[in-house]
Short mmCIF file of C-alpha atoms and ligand atoms in Angstrom, two decimals:
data_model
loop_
_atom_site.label_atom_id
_atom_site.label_comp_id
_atom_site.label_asym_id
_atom_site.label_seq_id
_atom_site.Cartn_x
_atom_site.Cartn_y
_atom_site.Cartn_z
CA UNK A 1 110.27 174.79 175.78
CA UNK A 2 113.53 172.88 175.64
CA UNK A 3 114.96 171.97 172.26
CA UNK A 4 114.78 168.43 173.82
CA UNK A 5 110.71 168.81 174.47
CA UNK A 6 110.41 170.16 171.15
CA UNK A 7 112.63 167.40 169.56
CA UNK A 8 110.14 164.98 171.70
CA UNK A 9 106.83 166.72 170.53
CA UNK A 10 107.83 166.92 166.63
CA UNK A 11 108.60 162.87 167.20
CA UNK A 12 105.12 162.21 168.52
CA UNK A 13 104.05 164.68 165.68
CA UNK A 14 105.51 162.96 163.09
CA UNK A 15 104.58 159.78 163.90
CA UNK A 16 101.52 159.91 164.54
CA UNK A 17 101.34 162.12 160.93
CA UNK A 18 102.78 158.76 159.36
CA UNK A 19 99.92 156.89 160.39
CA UNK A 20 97.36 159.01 158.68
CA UNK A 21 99.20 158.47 155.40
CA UNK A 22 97.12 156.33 153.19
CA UNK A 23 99.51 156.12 149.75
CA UNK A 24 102.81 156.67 148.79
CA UNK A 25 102.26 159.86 147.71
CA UNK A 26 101.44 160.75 151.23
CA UNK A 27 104.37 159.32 152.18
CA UNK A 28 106.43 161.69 150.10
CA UNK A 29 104.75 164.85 151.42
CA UNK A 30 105.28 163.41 154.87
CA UNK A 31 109.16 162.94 153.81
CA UNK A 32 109.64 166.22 152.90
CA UNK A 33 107.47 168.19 155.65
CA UNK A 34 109.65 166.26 158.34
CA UNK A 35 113.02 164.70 156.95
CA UNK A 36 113.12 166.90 154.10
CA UNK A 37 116.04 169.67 153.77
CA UNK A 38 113.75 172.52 154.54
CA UNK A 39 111.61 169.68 157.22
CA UNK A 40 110.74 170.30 160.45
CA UNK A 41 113.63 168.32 161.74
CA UNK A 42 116.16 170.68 160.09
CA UNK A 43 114.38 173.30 161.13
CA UNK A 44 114.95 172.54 165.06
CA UNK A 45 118.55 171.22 164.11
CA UNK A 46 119.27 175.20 163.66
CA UNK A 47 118.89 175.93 167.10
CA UNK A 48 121.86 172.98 168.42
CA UNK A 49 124.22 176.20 168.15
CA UNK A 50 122.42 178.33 170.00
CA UNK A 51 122.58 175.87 173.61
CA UNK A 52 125.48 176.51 175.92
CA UNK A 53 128.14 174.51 175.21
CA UNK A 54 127.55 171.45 177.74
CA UNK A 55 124.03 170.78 176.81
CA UNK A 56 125.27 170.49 172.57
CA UNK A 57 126.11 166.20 173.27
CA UNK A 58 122.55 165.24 174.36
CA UNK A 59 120.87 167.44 172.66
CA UNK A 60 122.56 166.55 169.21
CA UNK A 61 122.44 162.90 170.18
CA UNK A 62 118.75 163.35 170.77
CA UNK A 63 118.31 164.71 167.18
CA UNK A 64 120.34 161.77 165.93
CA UNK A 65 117.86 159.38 167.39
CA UNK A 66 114.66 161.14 166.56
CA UNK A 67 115.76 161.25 162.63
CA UNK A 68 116.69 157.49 162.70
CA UNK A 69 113.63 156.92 164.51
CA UNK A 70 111.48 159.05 162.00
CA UNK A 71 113.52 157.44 158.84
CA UNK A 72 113.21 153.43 160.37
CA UNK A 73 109.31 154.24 161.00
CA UNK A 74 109.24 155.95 157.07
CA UNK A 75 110.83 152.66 155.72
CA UNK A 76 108.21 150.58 157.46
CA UNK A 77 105.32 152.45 156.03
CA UNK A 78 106.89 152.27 152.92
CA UNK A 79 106.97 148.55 153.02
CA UNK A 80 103.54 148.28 154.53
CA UNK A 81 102.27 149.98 151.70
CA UNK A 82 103.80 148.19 148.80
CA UNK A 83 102.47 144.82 150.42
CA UNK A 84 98.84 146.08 150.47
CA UNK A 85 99.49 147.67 146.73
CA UNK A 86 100.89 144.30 145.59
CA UNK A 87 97.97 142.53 147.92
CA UNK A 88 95.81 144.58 145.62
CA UNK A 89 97.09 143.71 142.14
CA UNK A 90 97.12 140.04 143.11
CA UNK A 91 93.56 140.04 143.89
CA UNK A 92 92.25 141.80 140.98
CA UNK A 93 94.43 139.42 138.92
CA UNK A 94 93.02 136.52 140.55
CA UNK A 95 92.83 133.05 138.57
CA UNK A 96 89.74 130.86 139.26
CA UNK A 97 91.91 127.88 139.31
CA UNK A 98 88.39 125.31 139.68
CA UNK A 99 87.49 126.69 136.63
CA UNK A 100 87.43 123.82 133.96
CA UNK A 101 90.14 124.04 131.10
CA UNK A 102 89.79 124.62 127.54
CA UNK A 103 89.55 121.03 125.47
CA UNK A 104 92.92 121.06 123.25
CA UNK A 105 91.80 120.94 119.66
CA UNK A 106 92.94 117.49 119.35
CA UNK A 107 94.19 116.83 115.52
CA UNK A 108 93.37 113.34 113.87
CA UNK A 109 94.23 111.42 110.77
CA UNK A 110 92.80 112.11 107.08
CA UNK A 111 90.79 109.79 105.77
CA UNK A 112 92.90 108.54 103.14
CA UNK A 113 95.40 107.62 106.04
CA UNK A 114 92.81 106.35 108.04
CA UNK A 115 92.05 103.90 105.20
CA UNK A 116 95.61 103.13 104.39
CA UNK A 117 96.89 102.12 107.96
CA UNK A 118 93.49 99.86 107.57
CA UNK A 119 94.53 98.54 104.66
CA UNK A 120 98.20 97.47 105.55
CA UNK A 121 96.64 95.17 108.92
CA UNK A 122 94.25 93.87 107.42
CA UNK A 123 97.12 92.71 104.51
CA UNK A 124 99.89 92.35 106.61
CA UNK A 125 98.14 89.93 108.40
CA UNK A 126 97.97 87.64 105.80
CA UNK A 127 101.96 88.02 105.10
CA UNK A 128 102.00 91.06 102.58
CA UNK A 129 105.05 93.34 103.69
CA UNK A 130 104.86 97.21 102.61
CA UNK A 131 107.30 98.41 100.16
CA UNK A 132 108.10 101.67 98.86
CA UNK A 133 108.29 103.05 95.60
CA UNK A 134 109.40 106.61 93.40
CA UNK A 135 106.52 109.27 92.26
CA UNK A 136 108.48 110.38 89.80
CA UNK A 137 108.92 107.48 87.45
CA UNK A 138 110.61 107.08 84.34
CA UNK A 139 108.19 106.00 81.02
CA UNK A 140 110.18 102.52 81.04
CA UNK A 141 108.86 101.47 84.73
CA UNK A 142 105.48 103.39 84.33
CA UNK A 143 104.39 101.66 81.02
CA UNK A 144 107.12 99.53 79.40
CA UNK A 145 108.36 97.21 81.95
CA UNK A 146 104.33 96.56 82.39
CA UNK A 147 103.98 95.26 79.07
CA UNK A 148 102.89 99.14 77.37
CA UNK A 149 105.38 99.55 74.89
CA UNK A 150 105.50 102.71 72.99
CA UNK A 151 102.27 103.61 71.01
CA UNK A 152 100.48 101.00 73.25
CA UNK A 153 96.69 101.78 73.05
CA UNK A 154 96.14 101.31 76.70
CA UNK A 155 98.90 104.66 77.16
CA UNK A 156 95.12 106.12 76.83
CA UNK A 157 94.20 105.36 79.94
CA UNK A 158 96.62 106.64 81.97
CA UNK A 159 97.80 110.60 80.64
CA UNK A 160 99.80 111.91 82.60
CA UNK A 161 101.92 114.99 83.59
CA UNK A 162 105.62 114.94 82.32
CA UNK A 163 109.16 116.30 83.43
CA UNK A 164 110.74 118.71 81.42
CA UNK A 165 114.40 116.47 81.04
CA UNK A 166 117.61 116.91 78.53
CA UNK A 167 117.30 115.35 74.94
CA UNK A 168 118.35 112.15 75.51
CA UNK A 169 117.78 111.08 79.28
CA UNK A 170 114.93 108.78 79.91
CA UNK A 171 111.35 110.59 80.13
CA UNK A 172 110.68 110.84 83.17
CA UNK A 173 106.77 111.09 84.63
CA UNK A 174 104.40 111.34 87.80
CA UNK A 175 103.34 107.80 87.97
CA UNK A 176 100.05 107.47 87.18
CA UNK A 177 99.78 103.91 89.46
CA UNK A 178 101.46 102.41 92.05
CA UNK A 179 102.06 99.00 89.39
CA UNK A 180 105.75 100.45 87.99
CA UNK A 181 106.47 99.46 92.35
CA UNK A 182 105.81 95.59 91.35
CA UNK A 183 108.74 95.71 89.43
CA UNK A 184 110.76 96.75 92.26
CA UNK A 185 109.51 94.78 94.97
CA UNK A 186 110.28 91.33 92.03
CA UNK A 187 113.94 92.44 90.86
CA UNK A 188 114.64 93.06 94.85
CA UNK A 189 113.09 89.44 95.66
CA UNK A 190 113.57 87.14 92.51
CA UNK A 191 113.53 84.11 92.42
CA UNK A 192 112.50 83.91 95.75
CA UNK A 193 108.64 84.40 96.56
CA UNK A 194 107.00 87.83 97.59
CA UNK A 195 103.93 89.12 98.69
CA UNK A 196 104.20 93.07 99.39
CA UNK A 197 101.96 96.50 99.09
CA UNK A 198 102.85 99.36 97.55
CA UNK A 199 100.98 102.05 98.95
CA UNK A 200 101.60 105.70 97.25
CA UNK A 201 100.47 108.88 95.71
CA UNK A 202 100.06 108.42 91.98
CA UNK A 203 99.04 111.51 89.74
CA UNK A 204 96.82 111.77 86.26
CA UNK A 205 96.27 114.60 83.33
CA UNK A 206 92.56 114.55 84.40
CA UNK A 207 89.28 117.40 83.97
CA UNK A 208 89.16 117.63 88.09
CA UNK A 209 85.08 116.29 89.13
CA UNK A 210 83.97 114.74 91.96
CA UNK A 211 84.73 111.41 90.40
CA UNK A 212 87.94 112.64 88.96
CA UNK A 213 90.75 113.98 91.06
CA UNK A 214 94.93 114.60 89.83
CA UNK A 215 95.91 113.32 92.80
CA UNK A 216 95.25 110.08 94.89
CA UNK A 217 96.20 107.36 96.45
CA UNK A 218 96.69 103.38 95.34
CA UNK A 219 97.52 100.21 96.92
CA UNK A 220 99.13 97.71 94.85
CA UNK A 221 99.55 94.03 95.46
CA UNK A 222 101.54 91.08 94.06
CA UNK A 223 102.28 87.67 95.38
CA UNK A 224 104.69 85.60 93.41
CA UNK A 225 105.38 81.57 93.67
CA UNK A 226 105.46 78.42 92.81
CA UNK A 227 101.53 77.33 91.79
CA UNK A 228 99.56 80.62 92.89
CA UNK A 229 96.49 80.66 91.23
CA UNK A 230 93.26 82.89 90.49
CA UNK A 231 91.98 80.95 93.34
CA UNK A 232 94.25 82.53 95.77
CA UNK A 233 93.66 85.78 94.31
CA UNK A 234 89.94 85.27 94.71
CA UNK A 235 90.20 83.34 98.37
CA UNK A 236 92.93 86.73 99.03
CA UNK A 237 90.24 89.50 97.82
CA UNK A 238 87.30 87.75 99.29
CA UNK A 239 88.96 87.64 102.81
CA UNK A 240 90.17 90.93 102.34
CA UNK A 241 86.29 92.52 101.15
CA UNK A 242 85.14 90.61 104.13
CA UNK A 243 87.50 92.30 106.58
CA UNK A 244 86.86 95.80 105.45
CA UNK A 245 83.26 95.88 104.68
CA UNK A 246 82.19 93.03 107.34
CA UNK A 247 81.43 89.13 107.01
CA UNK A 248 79.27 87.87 104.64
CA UNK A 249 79.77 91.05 101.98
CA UNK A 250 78.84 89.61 98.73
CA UNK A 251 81.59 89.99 95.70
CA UNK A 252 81.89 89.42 92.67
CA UNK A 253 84.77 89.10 89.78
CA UNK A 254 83.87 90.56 86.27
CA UNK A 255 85.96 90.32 83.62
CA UNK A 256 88.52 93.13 82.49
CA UNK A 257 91.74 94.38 80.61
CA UNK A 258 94.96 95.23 82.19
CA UNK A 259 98.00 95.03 80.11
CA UNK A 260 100.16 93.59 82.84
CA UNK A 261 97.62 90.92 83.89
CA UNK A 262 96.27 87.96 82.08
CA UNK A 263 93.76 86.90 82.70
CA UNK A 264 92.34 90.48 84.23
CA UNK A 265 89.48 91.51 86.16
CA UNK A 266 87.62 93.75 88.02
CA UNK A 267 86.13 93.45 91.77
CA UNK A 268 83.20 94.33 93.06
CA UNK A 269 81.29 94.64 96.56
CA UNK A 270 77.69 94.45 97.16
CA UNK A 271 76.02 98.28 97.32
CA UNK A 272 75.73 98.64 100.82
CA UNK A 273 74.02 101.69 100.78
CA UNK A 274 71.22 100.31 98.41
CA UNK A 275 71.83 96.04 99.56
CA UNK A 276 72.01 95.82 96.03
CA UNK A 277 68.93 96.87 94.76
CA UNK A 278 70.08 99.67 93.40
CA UNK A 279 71.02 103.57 94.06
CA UNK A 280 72.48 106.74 93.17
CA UNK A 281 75.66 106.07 94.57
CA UNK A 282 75.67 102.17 92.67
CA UNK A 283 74.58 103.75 89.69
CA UNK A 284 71.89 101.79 89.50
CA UNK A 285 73.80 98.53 88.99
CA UNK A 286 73.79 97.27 93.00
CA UNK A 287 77.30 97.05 92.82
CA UNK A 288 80.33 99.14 93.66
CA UNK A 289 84.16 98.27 91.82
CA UNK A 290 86.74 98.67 94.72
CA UNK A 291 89.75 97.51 92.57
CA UNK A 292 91.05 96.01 89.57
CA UNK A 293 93.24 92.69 89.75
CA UNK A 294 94.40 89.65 86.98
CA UNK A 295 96.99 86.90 87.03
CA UNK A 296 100.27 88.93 86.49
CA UNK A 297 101.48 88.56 82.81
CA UNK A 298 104.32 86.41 82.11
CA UNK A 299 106.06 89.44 80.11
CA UNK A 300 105.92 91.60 83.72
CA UNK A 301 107.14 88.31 85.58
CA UNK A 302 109.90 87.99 83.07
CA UNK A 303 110.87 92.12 83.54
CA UNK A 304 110.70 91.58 87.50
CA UNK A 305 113.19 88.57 86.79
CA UNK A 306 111.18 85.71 87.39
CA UNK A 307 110.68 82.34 85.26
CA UNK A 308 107.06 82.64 84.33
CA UNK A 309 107.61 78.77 83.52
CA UNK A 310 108.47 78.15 87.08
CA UNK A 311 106.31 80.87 89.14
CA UNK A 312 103.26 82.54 88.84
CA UNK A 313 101.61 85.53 90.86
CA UNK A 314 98.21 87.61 91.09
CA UNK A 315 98.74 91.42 91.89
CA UNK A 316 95.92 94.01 92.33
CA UNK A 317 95.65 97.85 93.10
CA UNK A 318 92.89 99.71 94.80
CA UNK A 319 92.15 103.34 95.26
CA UNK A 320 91.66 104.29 99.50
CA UNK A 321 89.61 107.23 98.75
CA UNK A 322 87.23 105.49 96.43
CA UNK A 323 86.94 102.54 99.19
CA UNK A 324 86.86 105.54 101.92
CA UNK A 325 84.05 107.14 99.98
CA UNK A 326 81.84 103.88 99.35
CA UNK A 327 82.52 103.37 103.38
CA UNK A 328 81.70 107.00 104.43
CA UNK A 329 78.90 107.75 102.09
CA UNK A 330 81.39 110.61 100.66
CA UNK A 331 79.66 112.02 97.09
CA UNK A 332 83.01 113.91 96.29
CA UNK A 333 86.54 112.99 95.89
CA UNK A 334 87.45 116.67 95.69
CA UNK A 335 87.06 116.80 99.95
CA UNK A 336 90.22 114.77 100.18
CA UNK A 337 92.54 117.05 98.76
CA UNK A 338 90.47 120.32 99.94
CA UNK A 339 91.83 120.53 103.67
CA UNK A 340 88.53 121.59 104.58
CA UNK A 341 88.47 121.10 108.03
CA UNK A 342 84.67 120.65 107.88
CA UNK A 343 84.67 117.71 105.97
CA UNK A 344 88.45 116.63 108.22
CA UNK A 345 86.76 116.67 111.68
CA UNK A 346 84.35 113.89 110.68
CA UNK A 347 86.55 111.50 110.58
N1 DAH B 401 97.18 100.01 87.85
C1 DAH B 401 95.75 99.89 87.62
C2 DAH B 401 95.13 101.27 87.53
O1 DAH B 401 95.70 102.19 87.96
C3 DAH B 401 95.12 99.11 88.73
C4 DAH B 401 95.50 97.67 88.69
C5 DAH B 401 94.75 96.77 87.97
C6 DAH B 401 96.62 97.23 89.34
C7 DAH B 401 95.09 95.45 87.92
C8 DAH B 401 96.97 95.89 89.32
C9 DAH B 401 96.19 95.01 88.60
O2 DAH B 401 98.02 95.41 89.94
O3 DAH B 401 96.54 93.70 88.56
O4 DAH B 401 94.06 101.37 87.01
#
């Protein structure tokens, strides 16, 4: 046979050898067996210098066009097979893209916030603007400037935790109630009239129980003018009960003592767990206090630099979590500070 016939056999050979191979590891063996340095092809190539001398140039370009023919038809396999491989992977990676999402955990507010925001509408609609005020407080704006002088017996009511400072600075305190804030919100509006909230965190030395926490939260309230009277505090709280705890709510004011107000009092909302007959949660007395209140004393007036001669005012402070717990049936004031996300996700 001709070195051409055999160059034309080994071409069928091998091609039709390439189509049987199944992987690319096939494709290597198939490489080697025909392409390969010690392949068929260079096998036959040994016997180009054997030919007489005119039949070399067809011969040798017949070899040239078998191996580019073998090597294009190699490269095509080799493709071929990658696409299927990769064909593969995609399928078994498949995403079922009908398949419903996952719900986001979607986060919400605390309570206490909750009760807060609440709080400053239902206010600020009827003119009070929020104000801010320190935590750390010095024993002047905390007790002094609120008519608790040194030694004052009502100091007993409000321990608190202290701040290591030099001998001789001012003592300074975590403010055990948001009232040191009225003093700010009068020296930044006197003589002119103000109604503002002072929401904040306030802080107390107390034994930690459900009814007792270190930490919580107060609202404080003052509106100073000419001729505001208990009646507008009452007309204020009433509208105010009536707005968080629904229409028709009974109250009631009992008398109290707060050293900055005069006269003072507490406030109270019908149980409305019990309708006033009488629970657990009532104590019994079929009523629940949501905040303490009073006529503002003329000595605090006269600190916030007001004329009591001229003006008067009412302020009042509430606790949110106490008025979150008498709305949410809560038994323990510890769950507000616990980040339990238990008690969190009812909300
Ligand atoms: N500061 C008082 C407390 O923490 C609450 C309070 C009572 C605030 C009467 C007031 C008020 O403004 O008039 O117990």
């Amino acid at each position: 046979m001709s070195l051409i016939d055999q160059l034309n056999q080994l071409e069928q050979e091998a091609l039709a050898a390439l189509e049987r191979a199944a992987d690319l590891t096939a494709l290597a063996e198939w490489k080697s067996a025909y392409l390969g340095k010690q392949g068929a092809l260079s096998r036959l190539s040994r016997g180009l210098g054997a030919l007489p001398a005119e039949e070399r140039p067809a011969a040798g370009a017949r070899f040239n066009a078998v191996r580019a023919t073998l090597e294009q038809a190699l490269e095509r396999a080799e493709a071929q097979l990658k696409r299927i491989a990769r064909q593969h992977a995609f399928e078994a990676d498949q995403v079922d893209v009908t398949l419903p999402g996952r719900a986001p955990a979607i986060g919400r507010l605390h309570p206490t916030t909750q009760m807060l925001r609440t709080i400053y509408s239902v206010l600020g609609e009827m003119g009070f603007q929020v104000w801010e005020s320190p935590e750390v407080e010095t024993d002047e704006f905390n007790f002094q400037l609120l008519n608790m002088p040194p030694d004052h017996p009502a100091r007993d009511m409000w321990d608190t935790f202290y701040i290591d400072t030099a001998p001789g600075e001012p003592t300074l305190l975590l403010r055990t109630h948001t009232s040191p804030g009225q003093i700010y919100a009068m020296r930044a509006n006197a003589p002119n009239p103000v109604r503002a909230i002072l929401p904040g965190k306030c802080y107390r030395y107390e034994q930690v129980t459900a009814r007792h926490e270190m930490q919580f939260f107060q609202v404080e309230g003052i509106a100073i003018g000419e001729q505001i009277s208990f009646a507008d505090l009452k007309g204020t709280l009433v509208a105010f009960a009536e707005r968080l705890y629904g229409k028709g709510v009974k109250t009631r004011f009992r008398p109290s003592y707060f050293p900055f107000t005069e006269p003072s009092v507490e406030f109270d909302i019908e149980c409305f767990l019990c309708g006033g007959a009488g629970c657990r949660v009532c104590k019994h007395s079929g009523w629940l206090e949501i905040l303490g209140a009073g006529m503002i004393h003329p000595t605090v007036l006269r600190n916030g630099g007001y004329d009591p001669e001229k003006v008067s005012g009412f302020a009042f402070g509430m606790g949110p979590e106490r008025m979150a717990m008498l709305r949410y049936g809560i038994d323990d004031i510890r769950w507000f500070f616990s980040g339990d996300e238990r008690f969190l996700q009812q909300f």
